[in-house]
PDB file of C-alpha atoms in Angstrom:
ATOM      1  CA  MET A   1     -37.372 -49.914  33.227  1.00 74.00           C
ATOM      2  CA  LYS A   2     -37.033 -47.491  30.115  1.00 90.00           C
ATOM      3  CA  THR A   3     -38.726 -44.259  30.820  1.00 96.00           C
ATOM      4  CA  THR A   4     -41.951 -43.634  28.469  1.00 98.00           C
ATOM      5  CA  LYS A   5     -42.127 -40.124  27.321  1.00 98.00           C
ATOM      6  CA  ILE A   6     -45.739 -38.980  27.145  1.00 98.00           C
ATOM      7  CA  ILE A   7     -47.756 -35.998  26.126  1.00 98.00           C
ATOM      8  CA  ILE A   8     -51.292 -35.291  27.480  1.00 98.00           C
ATOM      9  CA  ALA A   9     -54.052 -33.504  25.493  1.00 97.00           C
ATOM     10  CA  GLY A  10     -56.771 -32.164  27.645  1.00 95.00           C
ATOM     11  CA  PRO A  11     -54.713 -31.471  30.796  1.00 95.00           C
ATOM     12  CA  ARG A  12     -57.276 -29.016  32.543  1.00 93.00           C
ATOM     13  CA  GLY A  13     -60.002 -31.549  32.226  1.00 90.00           C
ATOM     14  CA  ARG A  14     -61.369 -33.535  35.196  1.00 87.00           C
ATOM     15  CA  MET A  15     -59.707 -36.513  33.633  1.00 90.00           C
ATOM     16  CA  GLY A  16     -56.757 -34.540  32.111  1.00 92.00           C
ATOM     17  CA  SER A  17     -55.577 -33.261  35.526  1.00 93.00           C
ATOM     18  CA  GLU A  18     -55.760 -36.687  37.094  1.00 94.00           C
ATOM     19  CA  ALA A  19     -53.596 -37.984  34.387  1.00 95.00           C
ATOM     20  CA  VAL A  20     -51.182 -35.350  34.873  1.00 95.00           C
ATOM     21  CA  LYS A  21     -50.905 -36.468  38.278  1.00 94.00           C
ATOM     22  CA  LEU A  22     -50.539 -40.100  37.050  1.00 96.00           C
ATOM     23  CA  VAL A  23     -47.696 -39.198  34.674  1.00 96.00           C
ATOM     24  CA  THR A  24     -45.787 -37.046  36.945  1.00 95.00           C
ATOM     25  CA  GLN A  25     -46.001 -39.452  39.779  1.00 94.00           C
ATOM     26  CA  THR A  26     -45.338 -42.601  37.870  1.00 96.00           C
ATOM     27  CA  GLU A  27     -41.442 -43.382  38.102  1.00 94.00           C
ATOM     28  CA  HIS A  28     -41.103 -44.830  34.549  1.00 96.00           C
ATOM     29  CA  PHE A  29     -43.324 -42.049  32.897  1.00 97.00           C
ATOM     30  CA  GLU A  30     -42.161 -38.551  31.636  1.00 97.00           C
ATOM     31  CA  LEU A  31     -44.343 -35.819  30.968  1.00 97.00           C
ATOM     32  CA  THR A  32     -42.686 -33.867  27.882  1.00 97.00           C
ATOM     33  CA  ALA A  33     -45.564 -31.550  26.860  1.00 97.00           C
ATOM     34  CA  VAL A  34     -49.143 -30.886  27.134  1.00 97.00           C
ATOM     35  CA  VAL A  35     -51.920 -29.944  24.330  1.00 97.00           C
ATOM     36  CA  ASP A  36     -54.650 -27.257  25.250  1.00 96.00           C
ATOM     37  CA  HIS A  37     -57.018 -25.215  23.219  1.00 93.00           C
ATOM     38  CA  LYS A  38     -55.525 -22.174  25.375  1.00 92.00           C
ATOM     39  CA  TYR A  39     -52.218 -20.991  26.855  1.00 94.00           C
ATOM     40  CA  ASP A  40     -49.882 -21.671  23.880  1.00 93.00           C
ATOM     41  CA  GLY A  41     -46.215 -21.068  24.834  1.00 93.00           C
ATOM     42  CA  LEU A  42     -46.725 -21.047  28.561  1.00 94.00           C
ATOM     43  CA  LYS A  43     -45.558 -23.643  30.836  1.00 94.00           C
ATOM     44  CA  LEU A  44     -47.787 -25.914  32.777  1.00 92.00           C
ATOM     45  CA  SER A  45     -46.319 -24.538  36.052  1.00 90.00           C
ATOM     46  CA  ASP A  46     -47.915 -20.958  34.869  1.00 92.00           C
ATOM     47  CA  LEU A  47     -51.320 -22.636  35.517  1.00 90.00           C
ATOM     48  CA  GLU A  48     -52.907 -22.642  38.936  1.00 86.00           C
ATOM     49  CA  GLY A  49     -53.355 -26.054  40.568  1.00 84.00           C
ATOM     50  CA  PHE A  50     -50.749 -27.739  38.546  1.00 85.00           C
ATOM     51  CA  PRO A  51     -47.183 -29.141  39.626  1.00 79.00           C
ATOM     52  CA  LYS A  52     -44.279 -26.567  39.364  1.00 85.00           C
ATOM     53  CA  LEU A  53     -43.003 -28.261  36.432  1.00 85.00           C
ATOM     54  CA  ASP A  54     -41.280 -26.709  33.210  1.00 91.00           C
ATOM     55  CA  ILE A  55     -43.679 -28.597  30.722  1.00 95.00           C
ATOM     56  CA  PRO A  56     -44.517 -26.683  27.630  1.00 97.00           C
ATOM     57  CA  ILE A  57     -48.104 -26.057  26.681  1.00 97.00           C
ATOM     58  CA  PHE A  58     -48.877 -26.137  22.759  1.00 97.00           C
ATOM     59  CA  THR A  59     -52.341 -25.448  21.034  1.00 97.00           C
ATOM     60  CA  ASP A  60     -51.297 -27.564  18.230  1.00 97.00           C
ATOM     61  CA  LEU A  61     -50.535 -31.159  18.340  1.00 97.00           C
ATOM     62  CA  GLU A  62     -48.455 -31.285  15.097  1.00 97.00           C
ATOM     63  CA  LYS A  63     -46.313 -28.408  16.240  1.00 97.00           C
ATOM     64  CA  CYS A  64     -45.919 -29.983  19.437  1.00 98.00           C
ATOM     65  CA  LEU A  65     -44.735 -33.380  17.693  1.00 97.00           C
ATOM     66  CA  GLN A  66     -42.514 -31.509  15.587  1.00 97.00           C
ATOM     67  CA  THR A  67     -40.453 -30.298  18.435  1.00 95.00           C
ATOM     68  CA  ILE A  68     -41.133 -32.496  21.300  1.00 97.00           C
ATOM     69  CA  GLU A  69     -39.895 -36.448  21.824  1.00 96.00           C
ATOM     70  CA  ALA A  70     -42.700 -38.601  22.923  1.00 97.00           C
ATOM     71  CA  ASP A  71     -43.719 -42.479  22.837  1.00 98.00           C
ATOM     72  CA  VAL A  72     -47.414 -41.934  23.854  1.00 98.00           C
ATOM     73  CA  LEU A  73     -50.039 -39.494  23.464  1.00 98.00           C
ATOM     74  CA  ILE A  74     -52.850 -39.732  26.217  1.00 98.00           C
ATOM     75  CA  ASP A  75     -55.986 -37.938  24.800  1.00 97.00           C
ATOM     76  CA  LEU A  76     -58.720 -36.824  26.920  1.00 95.00           C
ATOM     77  CA  THR A  77     -60.480 -34.175  24.891  1.00 93.00           C
ATOM     78  CA  THR A  78     -63.526 -34.489  22.788  1.00 89.00           C
ATOM     79  CA  PRO A  79     -64.437 -36.882  19.900  1.00 86.00           C
ATOM     80  CA  GLU A  80     -63.581 -34.443  17.166  1.00 90.00           C
ATOM     81  CA  VAL A  81     -60.592 -33.221  18.543  1.00 94.00           C
ATOM     82  CA  GLY A  82     -59.511 -36.904  19.631  1.00 93.00           C
ATOM     83  CA  MET A  83     -59.905 -38.051  16.235  1.00 94.00           C
ATOM     84  CA  ALA A  84     -57.889 -35.381  14.862  1.00 95.00           C
ATOM     85  CA  HIS A  85     -55.105 -35.852  17.435  1.00 97.00           C
ATOM     86  CA  THR A  86     -55.017 -39.719  16.780  1.00 96.00           C
ATOM     87  CA  ARG A  87     -54.502 -39.495  13.166  1.00 96.00           C
ATOM     88  CA  THR A  88     -51.602 -36.842  13.874  1.00 97.00           C
ATOM     89  CA  ALA A  89     -50.044 -39.033  16.488  1.00 97.00           C
ATOM     90  CA  LEU A  90     -49.723 -41.914  14.337  1.00 97.00           C
ATOM     91  CA  LYS A  91     -48.379 -39.949  11.414  1.00 96.00           C
ATOM     92  CA  TYR A  92     -45.417 -38.956  13.694  1.00 97.00           C
ATOM     93  CA  ASN A  93     -45.056 -42.472  14.881  1.00 97.00           C
ATOM     94  CA  VAL A  94     -46.387 -41.729  18.396  1.00 98.00           C
ATOM     95  CA  ARG A  95     -48.939 -44.518  19.990  1.00 98.00           C
ATOM     96  CA  PRO A  96     -52.250 -42.980  21.006  1.00 98.00           C
ATOM     97  CA  VAL A  97     -53.979 -43.740  24.214  1.00 98.00           C
ATOM     98  CA  VAL A  98     -57.535 -42.348  23.811  1.00 96.00           C
ATOM     99  CA  GLY A  99     -60.210 -42.016  26.630  1.00 91.00           C
ATOM    100  CA  THR A 100     -62.720 -39.989  24.611  1.00 81.00           C
ATOM    101  CA  THR A 101     -65.834 -41.582  23.751  1.00 74.00           C
ATOM    102  CA  GLY A 102     -68.381 -41.013  21.075  1.00 77.00           C
ATOM    103  CA  PHE A 103     -66.197 -42.112  17.894  1.00 85.00           C
ATOM    104  CA  SER A 104     -68.293 -43.718  15.249  1.00 88.00           C
ATOM    105  CA  LYS A 105     -67.816 -47.066  13.535  1.00 88.00           C
ATOM    106  CA  GLU A 106     -66.429 -45.363  10.491  1.00 93.00           C
ATOM    107  CA  ASP A 107     -63.846 -43.377  12.833  1.00 93.00           C
ATOM    108  CA  LEU A 108     -62.978 -46.688  14.543  1.00 93.00           C
ATOM    109  CA  ASP A 109     -62.249 -48.417  11.057  1.00 95.00           C
ATOM    110  CA  GLU A 110     -60.200 -45.466   9.743  1.00 95.00           C
ATOM    111  CA  LEU A 111     -58.101 -45.595  12.982  1.00 95.00           C
ATOM    112  CA  GLU A 112     -57.718 -49.362  12.451  1.00 95.00           C
ATOM    113  CA  SER A 113     -56.484 -49.065   8.969  1.00 96.00           C
ATOM    114  CA  LEU A 114     -53.977 -46.385   9.986  1.00 95.00           C
ATOM    115  CA  CYS A 115     -52.656 -48.501  12.753  1.00 96.00           C
ATOM    116  CA  LEU A 116     -52.141 -51.300  10.132  1.00 95.00           C
ATOM    117  CA  ASP A 117     -50.487 -48.983   7.763  1.00 95.00           C
ATOM    118  CA  LYS A 118     -48.130 -47.584  10.488  1.00 95.00           C
ATOM    119  CA  ASP A 119     -47.617 -50.882  12.300  1.00 96.00           C
ATOM    120  CA  LEU A 120     -48.438 -48.979  15.317  1.00 97.00           C
ATOM    121  CA  GLY A 121     -50.349 -49.705  18.378  1.00 97.00           C
ATOM    122  CA  CYS A 122     -53.531 -47.549  19.615  1.00 98.00           C
ATOM    123  CA  ILE A 123     -55.883 -48.167  22.392  1.00 97.00           C
ATOM    124  CA  ILE A 124     -59.111 -46.368  22.468  1.00 95.00           C
ATOM    125  CA  ALA A 125     -61.024 -47.076  25.787  1.00 91.00           C
ATOM    126  CA  PRO A 126     -64.717 -45.994  26.471  1.00 83.00           C
ATOM    127  CA  ASN A 127     -63.959 -46.545  30.079  1.00 86.00           C
ATOM    128  CA  PHE A 128     -60.606 -46.879  31.842  1.00 91.00           C
ATOM    129  CA  ALA A 129     -62.039 -47.802  35.113  1.00 91.00           C
ATOM    130  CA  ILE A 130     -60.780 -51.550  35.805  1.00 92.00           C
ATOM    131  CA  GLY A 131     -64.274 -52.341  37.802  1.00 94.00           C
ATOM    132  CA  ALA A 132     -66.186 -51.172  34.859  1.00 93.00           C
ATOM    133  CA  VAL A 133     -64.312 -53.265  32.314  1.00 92.00           C
ATOM    134  CA  LEU A 134     -65.007 -56.237  34.699  1.00 94.00           C
ATOM    135  CA  MET A 135     -68.721 -55.031  34.866  1.00 96.00           C
ATOM    136  CA  MET A 136     -69.011 -55.254  30.945  1.00 94.00           C
ATOM    137  CA  LYS A 137     -67.118 -58.697  30.832  1.00 94.00           C
ATOM    138  CA  PHE A 138     -69.566 -59.878  33.623  1.00 97.00           C
ATOM    139  CA  SER A 139     -72.482 -58.707  31.738  1.00 98.00           C
ATOM    140  CA  GLN A 140     -71.381 -60.492  28.660  1.00 97.00           C
ATOM    141  CA  MET A 141     -71.140 -63.559  30.639  1.00 97.00           C
ATOM    142  CA  ALA A 142     -74.624 -63.089  32.146  1.00 98.00           C
ATOM    143  CA  ALA A 143     -76.093 -62.511  28.799  1.00 97.00           C
ATOM    144  CA  LYS A 144     -75.691 -66.159  27.827  1.00 96.00           C
ATOM    145  CA  TYR A 145     -78.403 -67.145  30.524  1.00 96.00           C
ATOM    146  CA  PHE A 146     -80.571 -63.774  30.557  1.00 97.00           C
ATOM    147  CA  SER A 147     -81.800 -62.588  27.257  1.00 94.00           C
ATOM    148  CA  ASP A 148     -83.979 -59.726  28.512  1.00 97.00           C
ATOM    149  CA  ILE A 149     -81.625 -56.806  29.188  1.00 98.00           C
ATOM    150  CA  GLU A 150     -81.905 -53.275  30.138  1.00 98.00           C
ATOM    151  CA  ILE A 151     -78.780 -50.815  30.509  1.00 98.00           C
ATOM    152  CA  ILE A 152     -79.023 -47.752  32.744  1.00 98.00           C
ATOM    153  CA  GLU A 153     -76.116 -45.323  32.745  1.00 98.00           C
ATOM    154  CA  MET A 154     -75.748 -42.319  34.811  1.00 98.00           C
ATOM    155  CA  HIS A 155     -73.368 -39.473  34.506  1.00 96.00           C
ATOM    156  CA  HIS A 156     -72.496 -35.832  35.166  1.00 95.00           C
ATOM    157  CA  ASP A 157     -74.641 -33.290  33.373  1.00 95.00           C
ATOM    158  CA  GLN A 158     -71.719 -31.872  31.415  1.00 90.00           C
ATOM    159  CA  LYS A 159     -71.128 -35.173  29.343  1.00 90.00           C
ATOM    160  CA  LEU A 160     -71.787 -34.564  25.748  1.00 85.00           C
ATOM    161  CA  ASP A 161     -72.582 -37.933  24.285  1.00 88.00           C
ATOM    162  CA  ALA A 162     -75.745 -40.160  25.176  1.00 93.00           C
ATOM    163  CA  PRO A 163     -75.733 -42.940  25.481  1.00 95.00           C
ATOM    164  CA  SER A 164     -72.269 -43.136  26.990  1.00 92.00           C
ATOM    165  CA  GLY A 165     -69.382 -45.009  25.131  1.00 88.00           C
ATOM    166  CA  THR A 166     -69.512 -47.701  28.143  1.00 91.00           C
ATOM    167  CA  ALA A 167     -73.155 -48.622  27.455  1.00 95.00           C
ATOM    168  CA  VAL A 168     -72.707 -48.767  23.770  1.00 93.00           C
ATOM    169  CA  LYS A 169     -69.724 -50.982  24.197  1.00 91.00           C
ATOM    170  CA  THR A 170     -71.673 -53.150  26.859  1.00 95.00           C
ATOM    171  CA  ALA A 171     -74.472 -53.600  24.299  1.00 97.00           C
ATOM    172  CA  GLU A 172     -72.103 -54.554  21.694  1.00 94.00           C
ATOM    173  CA  MET A 173     -70.149 -57.084  23.794  1.00 94.00           C
ATOM    174  CA  ILE A 174     -73.588 -58.568  25.030  1.00 97.00           C
ATOM    175  CA  SER A 175     -74.740 -58.856  21.472  1.00 97.00           C
ATOM    176  CA  ALA A 176     -72.030 -61.058  20.483  1.00 96.00           C
ATOM    177  CA  VAL A 177     -73.426 -63.897  22.738  1.00 97.00           C
ATOM    178  CA  ARG A 178     -77.079 -62.863  22.497  1.00 96.00           C
ATOM    179  CA  ASN A 179     -79.643 -63.169  19.658  1.00 93.00           C
ATOM    180  CA  SER A 180     -81.301 -60.078  18.938  1.00 93.00           C
ATOM    181  CA  LYS A 181     -84.756 -60.175  20.546  1.00 92.00           C
ATOM    182  CA  LYS A 182     -87.810 -57.612  20.900  1.00 90.00           C
ATOM    183  CA  GLN A 183     -88.481 -57.063  24.587  1.00 93.00           C
ATOM    184  CA  GLY A 184     -91.570 -56.133  26.510  1.00 90.00           C
ATOM    185  CA  HIS A 185     -95.105 -56.497  25.324  1.00 92.00           C
ATOM    186  CA  PRO A 186     -95.541 -56.642  21.454  1.00 90.00           C
ATOM    187  CA  ASN A 187     -98.122 -54.036  21.736  1.00 92.00           C
ATOM    188  CA  GLU A 188     -96.114 -51.774  23.944  1.00 92.00           C
ATOM    189  CA  LYS A 189     -96.543 -48.108  23.208  1.00 93.00           C
ATOM    190  CA  GLU A 190     -94.687 -45.028  24.398  1.00 93.00           C
ATOM    191  CA  THR A 191     -97.150 -42.363  25.654  1.00 96.00           C
ATOM    192  CA  LEU A 192     -94.081 -39.959  25.987  1.00 96.00           C
ATOM    193  CA  THR A 193     -91.467 -40.281  23.181  1.00 95.00           C
ATOM    194  CA  GLY A 194     -88.244 -41.785  24.649  1.00 94.00           C
ATOM    195  CA  ALA A 195     -89.842 -43.200  27.694  1.00 95.00           C
ATOM    196  CA  ARG A 196     -88.137 -46.753  26.815  1.00 95.00           C
ATOM    197  CA  GLY A 197     -84.761 -45.376  25.861  1.00 96.00           C
ATOM    198  CA  ALA A 198     -82.770 -46.227  22.870  1.00 96.00           C
ATOM    199  CA  GLU A 199     -82.819 -49.754  21.580  1.00 95.00           C
ATOM    200  CA  TYR A 200     -79.890 -51.898  20.517  1.00 96.00           C
ATOM    201  CA  GLU A 201     -80.891 -55.184  19.057  1.00 96.00           C
ATOM    202  CA  GLY A 202     -84.116 -55.191  21.465  1.00 94.00           C
ATOM    203  CA  MET A 203     -82.190 -54.067  24.729  1.00 96.00           C
ATOM    204  CA  HIS A 204     -82.964 -50.676  25.873  1.00 97.00           C
ATOM    205  CA  ILE A 205     -80.479 -48.260  27.070  1.00 98.00           C
ATOM    206  CA  HIS A 206     -81.349 -45.403  29.303  1.00 98.00           C
ATOM    207  CA  SER A 207     -79.123 -42.076  29.959  1.00 98.00           C
ATOM    208  CA  VAL A 208     -79.411 -40.270  33.246  1.00 98.00           C
ATOM    209  CA  ARG A 209     -77.619 -36.971  33.433  1.00 98.00           C
ATOM    210  CA  LEU A 210     -77.477 -34.982  36.780  1.00 98.00           C
ATOM    211  CA  PRO A 211     -75.064 -32.760  38.520  1.00 97.00           C
ATOM    212  CA  GLY A 212     -73.306 -34.898  41.519  1.00 96.00           C
ATOM    213  CA  LEU A 213     -72.879 -37.938  39.351  1.00 96.00           C
ATOM    214  CA  VAL A 214     -69.469 -39.133  38.005  1.00 93.00           C
ATOM    215  CA  ALA A 215     -69.947 -42.459  35.982  1.00 93.00           C
ATOM    216  CA  HIS A 216     -72.053 -45.082  36.916  1.00 97.00           C
ATOM    217  CA  GLN A 217     -73.658 -48.011  34.979  1.00 98.00           C
ATOM    218  CA  GLN A 218     -76.040 -50.884  35.826  1.00 98.00           C
ATOM    219  CA  VAL A 219     -77.186 -53.866  33.727  1.00 98.00           C
ATOM    220  CA  LEU A 220     -80.261 -55.388  34.542  1.00 98.00           C
ATOM    221  CA  PHE A 221     -81.094 -59.000  33.663  1.00 98.00           C
ATOM    222  CA  GLY A 222     -84.681 -60.549  33.983  1.00 98.00           C
ATOM    223  CA  SER A 223     -86.094 -64.118  33.502  1.00 96.00           C
ATOM    224  CA  ASP A 224     -89.045 -66.092  34.904  1.00 95.00           C
ATOM    225  CA  GLY A 225     -88.996 -65.254  38.719  1.00 97.00           C
ATOM    226  CA  GLN A 226     -85.637 -63.573  39.095  1.00 98.00           C
ATOM    227  CA  THR A 227     -83.479 -60.729  38.156  1.00 98.00           C
ATOM    228  CA  LEU A 228     -79.904 -59.870  38.323  1.00 98.00           C
ATOM    229  CA  THR A 229     -78.099 -56.617  38.555  1.00 98.00           C
ATOM    230  CA  ILE A 230     -74.740 -55.828  37.812  1.00 98.00           C
ATOM    231  CA  ARG A 231     -73.311 -52.399  38.553  1.00 98.00           C
ATOM    232  CA  HIS A 232     -70.287 -50.289  38.753  1.00 97.00           C
ATOM    233  CA  ASP A 233     -69.865 -46.895  40.356  1.00 97.00           C
ATOM    234  CA  SER A 234     -66.905 -44.390  39.754  1.00 93.00           C
ATOM    235  CA  TYR A 235     -67.199 -41.663  42.501  1.00 93.00           C
ATOM    236  CA  HIS A 236     -63.801 -39.839  41.578  1.00 89.00           C
ATOM    237  CA  ARG A 237     -61.943 -39.731  38.255  1.00 85.00           C
ATOM    238  CA  GLY A 238     -58.710 -41.034  39.953  1.00 83.00           C
ATOM    239  CA  SER A 239     -60.568 -44.287  39.567  1.00 89.00           C
ATOM    240  CA  PHE A 240     -59.746 -44.389  35.648  1.00 91.00           C
ATOM    241  CA  MET A 241     -56.239 -43.846  36.294  1.00 94.00           C
ATOM    242  CA  SER A 242     -55.020 -47.574  36.710  1.00 92.00           C
ATOM    243  CA  GLY A 243     -56.489 -48.371  33.532  1.00 94.00           C
ATOM    244  CA  VAL A 244     -54.815 -45.534  32.035  1.00 96.00           C
ATOM    245  CA  LYS A 245     -51.389 -46.775  33.303  1.00 96.00           C
ATOM    246  CA  LEU A 246     -52.076 -50.219  32.106  1.00 95.00           C
ATOM    247  CA  ALA A 247     -53.175 -48.724  28.515  1.00 96.00           C
ATOM    248  CA  VAL A 248     -49.866 -46.619  28.416  1.00 97.00           C
ATOM    249  CA  GLU A 249     -47.682 -49.771  29.348  1.00 96.00           C
ATOM    250  CA  THR A 250     -49.357 -52.002  26.929  1.00 96.00           C
ATOM    251  CA  VAL A 251     -49.680 -49.873  23.794  1.00 97.00           C
ATOM    252  CA  LEU A 252     -45.731 -49.896  23.803  1.00 96.00           C
ATOM    253  CA  MET A 253     -45.829 -53.566  23.275  1.00 96.00           C
ATOM    254  CA  ILE A 254     -48.485 -53.790  20.688  1.00 96.00           C
ATOM    255  CA  ASN A 255     -48.706 -52.986  16.792  1.00 95.00           C
ATOM    256  CA  THR A 256     -52.479 -53.121  16.528  1.00 95.00           C
ATOM    257  CA  PHE A 257     -55.367 -51.107  17.140  1.00 97.00           C
ATOM    258  CA  VAL A 258     -57.539 -52.140  20.255  1.00 96.00           C
ATOM    259  CA  TYR A 259     -61.065 -50.947  21.115  1.00 92.00           C
ATOM    260  CA  GLY A 260     -61.835 -51.472  24.931  1.00 89.00           C
ATOM    261  CA  LEU A 261     -59.591 -52.023  27.875  1.00 90.00           C
ATOM    262  CA  GLU A 262     -61.241 -55.539  28.432  1.00 87.00           C
ATOM    263  CA  ASN A 263     -59.214 -56.720  25.270  1.00 90.00           C
ATOM    264  CA  ILE A 264     -55.871 -56.075  27.166  1.00 90.00           C
ATOM    265  CA  LEU A 265     -56.743 -57.595  30.766  1.00 84.00           C
ATOM    266  CA  GLU A 266     -55.395 -60.930  31.368  1.00 69.00           C
TER     267      GLU A 266
END
């Protein structure tokens, strides 16, 4: 199998450090550089907690791509940085795999257009955990039979966006098979603003942020005399790496823009 040359943006983050382990421990992957907002010119081996590998650190992705050969960029940063990195990677014919959430519809439309122009693959995944993707797919199946739905997503207290990209993606997938419906009592009133959470086509989405959590979501369905709960829990960020690996291997074989890991699962 041909070796895939990979750059990782955000290597010191919790997800990024797991991605470094994945790439360095996968036989047909090669880590050629990392991009970080600090430590320009140093080596990854200079940083505590990383493998003793002679991997250069750049603070500027464009400079990195001008000097380092790569097939794929794995970006695990923030929405603003991730958007800029994805544009830059496509400019240099490098295929992005992006795990950052919080992209707007306009951002996604722009990236899809760029992929079309460059004839390159790009995968953006709100969640790389295979179990979470299955949770979303199962929820879409259940929504054909249960029209009253609430989504509760729970994450660590350092997460910047609310609701999570997974919750929004779940709501979007459900809405594809469910007619918009106003839920609850028609005269319902919030006595504390926000008590019923955000609303998406009548569904309510609730965001919980607490230390000790990693990434958790449950989708609750209700109908006369019964409820159904579909839940997924990630207890460690290593749970996302099987999806990252799948995305890297898949993005090399496609020339289109993909939003959501569910679109590449068989």
